[in-house]
């Protein structure tokens, strides 16, 4: 199912009033549409694979994982895998163990993904990060791209940081600096983040922000 955010959305209007730089980004990008990941299990497995890899490398390994799972990445197919099986397709030993840790948490119902939609953001993050190998970055990606929570500030994410530095023309990217600077985005930090990701994807960040703004 596709979701759409238009420039007349009340959340965009709110953010434009709060952040003049972000307002420039909204006007550059215009309306956006996106899809939510419906398979939370497969999403988290993919995020574990992607950690510290380029998108191209991660996509290649995810393709191999899909192949050895006979086209279906699920608790049942992952349960048949060993660390050596996963290492054989290019996944590091540590990540291989993390995938199996997560799968065990799912199979033993320590984590029930269907219940996550009824939990608050902090509770979702706490549940997920109790599994060794799942950190704050993965939890926030899940909250943003699977549960579609509206107030997620993914300052652990490299792509977000790149766009953030471009937006504010700064090399400062410490979590405390970002949280202080972006506090004005609340309660719609996810919307702002989506637009920054889109600015990066479209190549706007390759030029100085000043070229797009008279601020």
Short mmCIF file of C-alpha atoms in Angstrom, two decimals:
data_model
loop_
_atom_site.label_atom_id
_atom_site.label_comp_id
_atom_site.label_asym_id
_atom_site.label_seq_id
_atom_site.Cartn_x
_atom_site.Cartn_y
_atom_site.Cartn_z
CA UNK A 1 0.00 0.00 0.00
CA UNK A 2 1.37 3.39 -1.02
CA UNK A 3 1.38 6.36 1.32
CA UNK A 4 1.62 9.95 0.20
CA UNK A 5 2.70 13.18 1.84
CA UNK A 6 1.73 16.41 0.11
CA UNK A 7 3.00 19.93 0.73
CA UNK A 8 -0.40 20.99 2.05
CA UNK A 9 -0.29 18.25 4.70
CA UNK A 10 -0.71 19.86 8.13
CA UNK A 11 2.49 18.15 9.31
CA UNK A 12 4.49 19.76 6.50
CA UNK A 13 2.91 23.14 7.23
CA UNK A 14 3.89 22.75 10.88
CA UNK A 15 7.49 21.79 10.07
CA UNK A 16 7.86 24.65 7.58
CA UNK A 17 6.98 27.11 10.32
CA UNK A 18 9.44 25.50 12.70
CA UNK A 19 12.47 25.17 10.41
CA UNK A 20 13.13 27.50 7.49
CA UNK A 21 15.92 25.28 6.14
CA UNK A 22 13.66 22.27 6.12
CA UNK A 23 11.07 24.38 4.33
CA UNK A 24 13.54 24.77 1.45
CA UNK A 25 13.90 20.98 1.29
CA UNK A 26 10.14 20.49 1.16
CA UNK A 27 9.85 22.89 -1.76
CA UNK A 28 12.73 21.18 -3.57
CA UNK A 29 11.26 17.71 -3.18
CA UNK A 30 7.54 18.40 -3.45
CA UNK A 31 5.01 15.67 -2.72
CA UNK A 32 6.40 12.22 -1.96
CA UNK A 33 4.98 8.71 -1.94
CA UNK A 34 6.42 5.66 -0.22
CA UNK A 35 5.55 2.13 0.81
CA UNK A 36 5.75 0.61 4.28
CA UNK A 37 7.59 -2.69 4.72
CA UNK A 38 4.89 -5.19 5.66
CA UNK A 39 7.19 -8.10 6.53
CA UNK A 40 8.86 -6.94 9.74
CA UNK A 41 10.80 -10.17 10.17
CA UNK A 42 12.38 -10.01 6.73
CA UNK A 43 13.08 -6.29 7.23
CA UNK A 44 15.09 -6.85 10.41
CA UNK A 45 17.06 -9.71 8.87
CA UNK A 46 17.89 -7.36 6.00
CA UNK A 47 18.95 -4.62 8.38
CA UNK A 48 21.31 -6.95 10.22
CA UNK A 49 22.86 -7.89 6.88
CA UNK A 50 23.15 -4.24 5.84
CA UNK A 51 25.01 -3.00 8.92
CA UNK A 52 28.33 -1.41 7.89
CA UNK A 53 27.90 -2.39 4.22
CA UNK A 54 27.24 -0.41 1.08
CA UNK A 55 23.74 -0.70 -0.38
CA UNK A 56 25.14 -2.59 -3.37
CA UNK A 57 27.00 -5.14 -1.24
CA UNK A 58 24.03 -5.62 1.08
CA UNK A 59 21.64 -6.16 -1.83
CA UNK A 60 23.94 -8.83 -3.26
CA UNK A 61 24.08 -10.72 0.04
CA UNK A 62 20.33 -10.40 0.60
CA UNK A 63 19.86 -11.95 -2.85
CA UNK A 64 22.08 -14.88 -1.89
CA UNK A 65 20.20 -15.31 1.37
CA UNK A 66 16.93 -15.40 -0.53
CA UNK A 67 18.37 -18.07 -2.81
CA UNK A 68 19.49 -20.41 -0.02
CA UNK A 69 16.09 -19.91 1.64
CA UNK A 70 14.40 -21.07 -1.58
CA UNK A 71 12.83 -17.67 -2.14
CA UNK A 72 11.26 -17.26 1.30
CA UNK A 73 13.04 -15.62 4.25
CA UNK A 74 11.04 -16.73 7.27
CA UNK A 75 11.60 -18.15 10.76
CA UNK A 76 11.14 -21.63 9.31
CA UNK A 77 13.79 -21.28 6.60
CA UNK A 78 16.28 -19.40 8.80
CA UNK A 79 15.88 -22.10 11.48
CA UNK A 80 17.45 -24.55 9.05
CA UNK A 81 20.56 -22.38 8.68
CA UNK A 82 23.80 -22.58 10.62
CA UNK A 83 26.44 -19.93 11.15
CA UNK A 84 28.57 -21.66 8.52
CA UNK A 85 25.68 -21.66 6.02
CA UNK A 86 25.29 -17.92 6.44
CA UNK A 87 29.02 -17.29 6.35
CA UNK A 88 29.11 -19.20 3.07
CA UNK A 89 27.08 -16.49 1.34
CA UNK A 90 29.28 -13.66 2.60
CA UNK A 91 27.71 -12.78 5.94
CA UNK A 92 30.25 -12.26 8.71
CA UNK A 93 30.38 -14.67 11.64
CA UNK A 94 29.08 -12.01 14.01
CA UNK A 95 26.14 -11.06 11.83
CA UNK A 96 25.35 -14.71 11.16
CA UNK A 97 25.04 -15.26 14.90
CA UNK A 98 22.93 -12.11 15.27
CA UNK A 99 20.51 -13.40 12.62
CA UNK A 100 20.20 -16.70 14.46
CA UNK A 101 19.79 -14.87 17.79
CA UNK A 102 16.93 -12.84 16.35
CA UNK A 103 15.35 -15.90 14.80
CA UNK A 104 15.48 -17.73 18.12
CA UNK A 105 13.81 -14.76 19.85
CA UNK A 106 11.02 -14.92 17.27
CA UNK A 107 10.59 -18.70 17.43
CA UNK A 108 10.55 -18.71 21.24
CA UNK A 109 8.13 -15.73 21.23
CA UNK A 110 10.47 -13.57 23.27
CA UNK A 111 9.66 -11.12 20.48
CA UNK A 112 6.22 -11.12 18.86
CA UNK A 113 6.34 -8.66 15.98
CA UNK A 114 2.55 -8.51 15.63
CA UNK A 115 2.39 -7.05 19.13
CA UNK A 116 4.79 -4.22 18.33
CA UNK A 117 2.15 -2.01 16.74
CA UNK A 118 0.43 -1.74 20.12
CA UNK A 119 3.58 -0.63 21.98
CA UNK A 120 5.09 2.81 22.38
CA UNK A 121 8.29 3.71 20.55
CA UNK A 122 10.55 3.24 23.58
CA UNK A 123 8.98 -0.13 24.40
CA UNK A 124 9.45 -1.35 20.81
CA UNK A 125 13.11 -0.31 20.92
CA UNK A 126 13.60 -2.00 24.30
CA UNK A 127 12.06 -5.26 23.06
CA UNK A 128 14.17 -5.36 19.90
CA UNK A 129 17.46 -4.35 21.45
CA UNK A 130 17.24 -7.09 24.07
CA UNK A 131 18.48 -9.36 21.26
CA UNK A 132 22.26 -9.31 20.88
CA UNK A 133 23.08 -7.81 17.51
CA UNK A 134 20.06 -5.51 17.30
CA UNK A 135 20.93 -1.99 18.32
CA UNK A 136 19.30 1.41 18.36
CA UNK A 137 19.87 1.92 14.62
CA UNK A 138 17.97 -1.24 13.66
CA UNK A 139 15.19 -0.46 16.13
CA UNK A 140 14.74 3.04 14.73
CA UNK A 141 14.72 1.77 11.16
CA UNK A 142 11.97 -0.65 12.19
CA UNK A 143 9.97 2.09 13.88
CA UNK A 144 10.31 4.36 10.87
CA UNK A 145 9.98 2.03 7.90
CA UNK A 146 7.78 -0.78 9.26
CA UNK A 147 5.63 0.74 12.00
CA UNK A 148 5.59 4.21 10.38
CA UNK A 149 5.97 6.04 13.67
CA UNK A 150 5.94 9.81 13.19
CA UNK A 151 8.57 11.05 15.63
CA UNK A 152 11.72 9.05 14.92
CA UNK A 153 15.05 10.88 14.68
CA UNK A 154 17.53 8.36 13.18
CA UNK A 155 20.77 10.10 14.11
CA UNK A 156 22.58 6.74 14.15
CA UNK A 157 22.03 6.32 10.42
CA UNK A 158 24.83 7.28 8.02
CA UNK A 159 22.52 8.45 5.24
CA UNK A 160 20.57 10.65 7.63
CA UNK A 161 23.79 12.13 9.02
CA UNK A 162 25.02 12.97 5.54
CA UNK A 163 21.80 14.82 4.74
CA UNK A 164 21.75 16.50 8.16
CA UNK A 165 25.26 17.90 7.69
CA UNK A 166 24.24 19.22 4.29
CA UNK A 167 21.07 20.81 5.62
CA UNK A 168 22.76 22.68 8.44
CA UNK A 169 26.12 23.15 6.71
CA UNK A 170 28.00 21.69 9.62
CA UNK A 171 30.38 18.89 10.45
CA UNK A 172 28.94 18.61 13.95
CA UNK A 173 26.95 15.43 14.18
CA UNK A 174 27.11 14.32 17.79
CA UNK A 175 23.82 12.81 18.98
CA UNK A 176 23.32 15.52 21.59
CA UNK A 177 23.88 18.25 18.99
CA UNK A 178 21.42 16.66 16.57
CA UNK A 179 18.77 16.11 19.23
CA UNK A 180 19.07 19.71 20.36
CA UNK A 181 19.01 21.10 16.81
CA UNK A 182 16.13 18.91 15.65
CA UNK A 183 13.98 19.16 18.76
CA UNK A 184 11.81 21.64 16.84
CA UNK A 185 10.82 18.86 14.40
CA UNK A 186 8.91 17.01 17.12
CA UNK A 187 6.33 15.47 16.90
CA UNK A 188 7.01 14.90 13.18
CA UNK A 189 10.72 14.04 13.07
CA UNK A 190 10.01 11.06 10.81
CA UNK A 191 8.51 13.30 8.14
CA UNK A 192 11.57 15.54 8.19
CA UNK A 193 13.82 12.49 8.03
CA UNK A 194 11.98 11.06 5.04
CA UNK A 195 12.50 14.29 3.14
CA UNK A 196 16.19 14.38 3.99
CA UNK A 197 16.56 10.81 2.73
CA UNK A 198 14.81 11.84 -0.47
CA UNK A 199 17.10 14.86 -0.89
CA UNK A 200 20.08 12.53 -0.61
CA UNK A 201 18.58 10.01 -3.06
CA UNK A 202 17.91 12.72 -5.64
CA UNK A 203 21.42 14.09 -5.43
CA UNK A 204 20.60 17.50 -3.97
CA UNK A 205 23.20 17.02 -1.24
CA UNK A 206 25.99 16.95 -3.83
CA UNK A 207 25.75 20.74 -4.02
CA UNK A 208 26.00 23.14 -1.06
CA UNK A 209 22.67 23.85 0.57
CA UNK A 210 23.28 27.56 0.03
CA UNK A 211 22.81 27.09 -3.72
CA UNK A 212 19.17 26.21 -3.11
CA UNK A 213 18.45 28.84 -0.48
CA UNK A 214 18.68 32.56 0.14
CA UNK A 215 18.71 32.04 3.92
#
